[in-house]
Amino acid sequence: MEIFNITAEDQVLDLLQWALSNSKRLAIAGNDSKVALGRPMDVDATLSLSGLSGIEMYEPAELVMKAKAGTLVTLVEEELAASGQQLAFTPPDYGPLLGQPAGLGTLGGVFVPNLSGSSRIKAGAARDHLLGVNGFTGRGEAFQTGSRVMKNVTGYDLCKLVAGSYGTLAICTSLTFKVLPKSEKIRTVLVYGVTLEASVAIMRDALSSVHEVSAAAYMPAVIATKTGIDYLEGDAPAVALKIEGPAPSVEYRCTALLKLFEGQGHVEELHGHRSRALWKYLSDVRPFSENLKSNIWKISIPPSNAPAYVKAISSALSGLEYFLDWAGGLVWVSVPEGIENAGNTIIRKNLKGSGHATLIRASEQLRKEIPPFQPQNPVIAKISERIREGYDPQRILNPERMYPIVEI
Amino acid sequence: MKMPLPDQSVLEKRDMLVRRLKEIVQNPNGVIDQEAGLRAFECDGLSAYRQLPMVAVLPETKQEICEILKFCKTEGVNVVPRGAGTSLSGGALPLADGVLLGLAKFSKIIEIDYENRCAVVQPGVTNLAITDAVKADGFYYAPDPSSQIACTIGGNVAENSGGVHCLKYGLTTNNVLGVEMITMDGDIIQFGGKHLDAEGYDLMGVVTGSEGLLGVITEVTVRLLKSPKHISAQLIGFPSSEQAGECVGKIIGAGIIPAGMEMMDYYAIHAAEEFCHAGYPLDVEALLIVELDGPEVEIEHNNQAIEKIAKECGATVIKLSQSEEERLTFWAGRKAAFPAIGRISPDYMCMDGTIPRNQLPKVLARMGELSEHYGLRVANVFHAGDGNLHPLILFDANIPGELEKCEEFGADILRLCVEVGGVLTGEHGVGVEKRDLMNEMFSEADLKQQQRLKCAFDPDGRLNPGKVFPILHRCAELSKMHVHNGALPFPDIPRF
């Protein structure tokens, strides 16, 4: 299969014209770190944007950056760090989870699938930080949407449509996004030895407190041990609460949270270095990147449903491992290989209509047999297909990566 | 400003339409077809434009909305959804041949769910009523448009409303978890819920801010936040707006994201001070209100840093609120700025562009020149943190030609915002007010891309026509595609 390595925007247009007039279907890629995510595609060529790289504009005092889609996330983070700033939604690196090296992820690769890490519950998702997009639709037309300012309600917010579209509507060449100050200090409050039910209650109370907890996760003992972080290797389940901000504020809030939860279990505090390592480890789903043979589900649910949900799927799927992020609203599940259809029916039926499950990692065969993305309500599926019809009438961009074509 | 020509064939069957709508809507007072009753709906917050609707309906159940929309679709009748009618851009301006669909009867808070820190509410619940319902338990709903006492959450979602705390807490789009909507086909669909992120395309994201052009919102799930324990405000006065602008940039550059950061210019300061005696200094050209929230230690820490920055930037007045009462007094002036301007001028028009903050001195200077050119005064209040500018143009509608002059001045200001890299509207929406300026910001091709979204939801263009887009293209026209005779391109691209 041919791979076109794009190095300038106008080449995308030429390539689209060629694809359109010759009925060629294209896979849109960066560094291929997430090529194994989604439905397997039947394409004629790959359009790689990894060569379309570089920061086009960065104004720290305006909290805004514009960069080309193929720019490495690590490069952006380095540049931001030099000015004391960061991407607040803690973009995850799913490379290792999907059997690829770490550090290959591009900006397009986090914004276009709308991927956010542990801080999503406070800072918002990738989509909340995306301000503007330049690119080309599947009609071979250049477009720009959004802008560079924080507050903009001029016309439809097509940035939201791009974020989460997995390259099925348009090829993004540049992204403009909001950046925020990096916290002066970061700490993590740990509460050990708590049950699943108790953990969700602790996370609820932490997020309902005035202490501005920016991330909250629960690691069962087997996951806590895997982290390799001191203080977490005691073979006990643990709740982790992230606190960040100016030094005196973080100290004050940590003390308050330690006091609030000291009756619930043994409490401990992680300082900056270990905190950063832990939250990166969880955001990147590293607990499940060692054994690449298991199937991985990412499940978004109302946080208070998490205990009953996890109990139900655990009792039906033997050998299942899990951990909770987003205060219980995100359940990461590893289903051992050999379980029929990666437990699809059990994983999705137990949602009882609230939330959605995405099969993030599975063999190509399995991703053909069961839908990696949550099946949709027929009316929404039809509207989505009409949107695709509007922007990519020949279905040449990442065809059927998310959903098969439905009749409209 | 021209609206689409009324469809005579629709007007001719008005009696039949009214009769059938009365069959659909159970409430005997739920269909309004007499002029006296229709007057109540003739305009929204942008009262310069008025139009009586053909008929107004006030349904009370979702089923009724489904039936109304299906009926209107079959009969080829346009529909304008309306919440409280506080839009400042004419988003709810009725159509002479259209059904005005009022959602006021949907005013229940359905559920408050502290376990998941959210509330499920009907679209006619006011913004402030949500906070009022959870305040006693220490929670609140963050977006706070200045009309929050009256505006409804359905309208907030439709307009993606902002407020003074957007820099830290985001706009409506960042604070909504779920939206239930009825399509023009009469289908009830749910986006999101009490969980995060969409399973497919983020349709909730595009419906938010779609100004009633994609569907009728019937239920909203909003995120609740814990109210901060402490809040403080500083008043900082500067001899020039350049210095004030520099100070704002430096505060953010120092890693501080204030909960709110407002700027007022000379005119606005004087009008507000005269109106409500907030204690504003009158010998400064620009005044900042910087509000911080969080733990007391953090506020103290950041207030010290801000004071230092303000002094470096040449502040001549720095006043820190010493009590909650004083903090509210600081805000009282800012919040009363609009009515205060109303006192010094028979009429005023409020503009709403956003600019990159560092362009502020340039924009203010040009605005001064324009003010002289048009012979109209302008006062500025500014959400300084996020660059959202609200110039208030003072005029007298009784003087022939002055409204038109004011509109031209306003259009020039918005063109200026776009020219310096900003946008036409930061929080008020396009509606009819900025509709004809859309070409200043978007190319025809970009506007077509936006309308393709419309075609996926409402291919006949029945929902709120005449708003947002200067020309609404027919969907059949938009779906055409010209494919060039494309040979394999660019031999110079490396291939493998």
Coordinates of C-alpha atoms in Angstrom, one line a residue, chain A residues 256-403:
Chain A
A256 CA -7.2 19.3 54.8
L257 CA -7.8 16.2 52.6
L258 CA -5.5 14.0 54.6
K259 CA -7.5 15.0 57.7
L260 CA -10.8 14.5 55.9
F261 CA -10.0 10.9 54.9
E262 CA -7.8 9.7 57.8
G263 CA -10.7 7.8 59.3
Q264 CA -11.3 5.9 56.0
G265 CA -7.9 4.1 55.7
H266 CA -4.2 4.7 56.0
V267 CA -3.4 8.0 54.3
E268 CA -0.2 9.1 52.7
E269 CA 1.1 11.9 50.5
L270 CA 3.1 11.8 47.3
H271 CA 5.2 14.8 46.4
G272 CA 5.9 16.3 42.9
H273 CA 8.1 13.8 41.2
R274 CA 6.2 10.7 42.2
S275 CA 2.9 12.4 41.7
R276 CA 3.7 13.3 38.1
A277 CA 4.9 9.8 37.5
L278 CA 1.7 8.3 38.9
W279 CA -0.7 10.4 36.9
K280 CA 1.2 10.0 33.7
Y281 CA 1.2 6.2 34.3
L282 CA -2.6 6.2 34.8
S283 CA -3.4 8.6 32.0
D284 CA -1.3 6.5 29.6
V285 CA -3.1 3.3 30.9
R286 CA 0.3 1.8 31.5
P287 CA -1.1 -0.8 33.9
F288 CA -2.3 -2.6 30.8
S289 CA 0.6 -2.0 28.5
E290 CA 2.7 -4.9 29.7
N291 CA 0.7 -7.9 28.5
L292 CA -0.4 -6.8 25.0
K293 CA -2.6 -9.9 24.5
S294 CA -5.5 -8.9 26.7
N295 CA -8.3 -6.8 25.3
I296 CA -8.8 -3.3 26.6
W297 CA -12.0 -1.5 27.1
K298 CA -12.4 2.2 28.0
I299 CA -15.8 2.8 29.6
S300 CA -17.4 6.1 30.4
I301 CA -20.2 6.0 32.9
P302 CA -21.9 8.1 35.6
P303 CA -19.3 7.9 38.5
S304 CA -21.9 6.6 41.0
N305 CA -22.6 3.6 38.8
A306 CA -19.0 2.4 38.8
P307 CA -19.2 0.0 41.9
A308 CA -22.2 -1.9 40.7
Y309 CA -21.0 -2.0 37.1
V310 CA -17.5 -3.3 38.0
K311 CA -19.0 -5.9 40.3
A312 CA -21.4 -7.1 37.6
I313 CA -18.8 -7.4 34.9
S314 CA -16.1 -8.8 37.2
S315 CA -18.4 -11.7 38.3
A316 CA -19.2 -12.5 34.7
L317 CA -15.7 -12.2 33.2
S318 CA -13.1 -14.2 35.0
G319 CA -9.6 -12.8 35.2
L320 CA -10.8 -9.3 34.4
E321 CA -8.6 -6.4 35.7
Y322 CA -9.7 -2.8 36.1
F323 CA -8.9 0.6 37.5
L324 CA -11.0 3.7 37.9
D325 CA -10.1 7.2 36.8
W326 CA -12.2 10.4 36.5
A327 CA -13.5 9.8 40.1
G328 CA -15.2 6.6 38.9
G329 CA -16.5 8.0 35.6
L330 CA -13.8 6.2 33.6
V331 CA -13.4 2.4 34.0
W332 CA -10.4 0.9 32.3
V333 CA -10.9 -2.8 31.9
S334 CA -8.6 -5.6 30.7
V335 CA -10.3 -8.8 29.6
P336 CA -8.0 -11.8 29.2
E337 CA -7.6 -13.2 25.7
G338 CA -9.7 -16.2 25.1
I339 CA -12.9 -14.7 26.5
E340 CA -15.5 -14.8 23.8
N341 CA -15.8 -11.4 21.9
A342 CA -13.7 -9.7 24.6
G343 CA -16.8 -9.8 26.8
N344 CA -18.6 -7.4 24.5
T345 CA -22.1 -8.3 25.5
I346 CA -21.5 -8.2 29.2
I347 CA -19.4 -5.0 29.0
R348 CA -22.1 -3.1 27.1
K349 CA -25.3 -4.6 28.4
N350 CA -24.3 -3.8 32.0
L351 CA -24.1 -0.1 31.1
K352 CA -27.9 -0.2 31.1
G353 CA -28.1 2.7 28.7
S354 CA -25.9 5.1 30.7
G355 CA -22.5 5.7 29.2
H356 CA -20.5 4.0 26.5
A357 CA -17.7 1.5 26.1
T358 CA -14.9 1.6 23.5
L359 CA -12.8 -1.4 22.7
I360 CA -9.5 0.3 22.6
R361 CA -7.2 -2.7 22.1
A362 CA -8.1 -6.0 20.4
S363 CA -6.9 -8.1 17.5
E364 CA -7.8 -7.0 14.0
Q365 CA -10.1 -9.9 13.7
L366 CA -12.0 -9.0 16.9
R367 CA -12.3 -5.4 15.8
K368 CA -14.0 -6.6 12.6
E369 CA -16.4 -8.9 14.5
I370 CA -17.5 -6.5 17.3
P371 CA -18.0 -2.8 17.0
P372 CA -15.1 -1.0 18.8
F373 CA -17.2 2.1 19.2
Q374 CA -20.5 2.0 21.2
P375 CA -23.3 1.2 18.8
Q376 CA -25.5 4.3 18.4
N377 CA -29.2 5.1 18.6
P378 CA -30.5 4.8 15.0
V379 CA -31.5 8.5 14.7
I380 CA -28.1 9.7 15.9
A381 CA -26.4 7.2 13.6
K382 CA -28.4 8.6 10.7
I383 CA -27.6 12.3 11.6
S384 CA -23.9 11.3 11.9
E385 CA -24.0 9.6 8.5
R386 CA -25.6 12.7 7.0
I387 CA -22.8 14.7 8.5
R388 CA -20.3 12.4 6.8
E389 CA -22.2 12.7 3.6
G390 CA -21.8 16.5 3.8
Y391 CA -18.1 16.5 4.5
D392 CA -16.9 13.3 2.8
P393 CA -19.5 12.3 0.3
Q394 CA -17.3 9.6 -1.2
R395 CA -16.3 8.2 2.2
I396 CA -12.6 8.4 1.3
L397 CA -11.3 9.6 4.7
N398 CA -10.6 6.9 7.2
P399 CA -13.6 5.0 5.8
E400 CA -15.7 3.3 8.4
R401 CA -13.1 3.6 11.1
M402 CA -15.7 4.5 13.6
Y403 CA -19.0 3.0 12.3

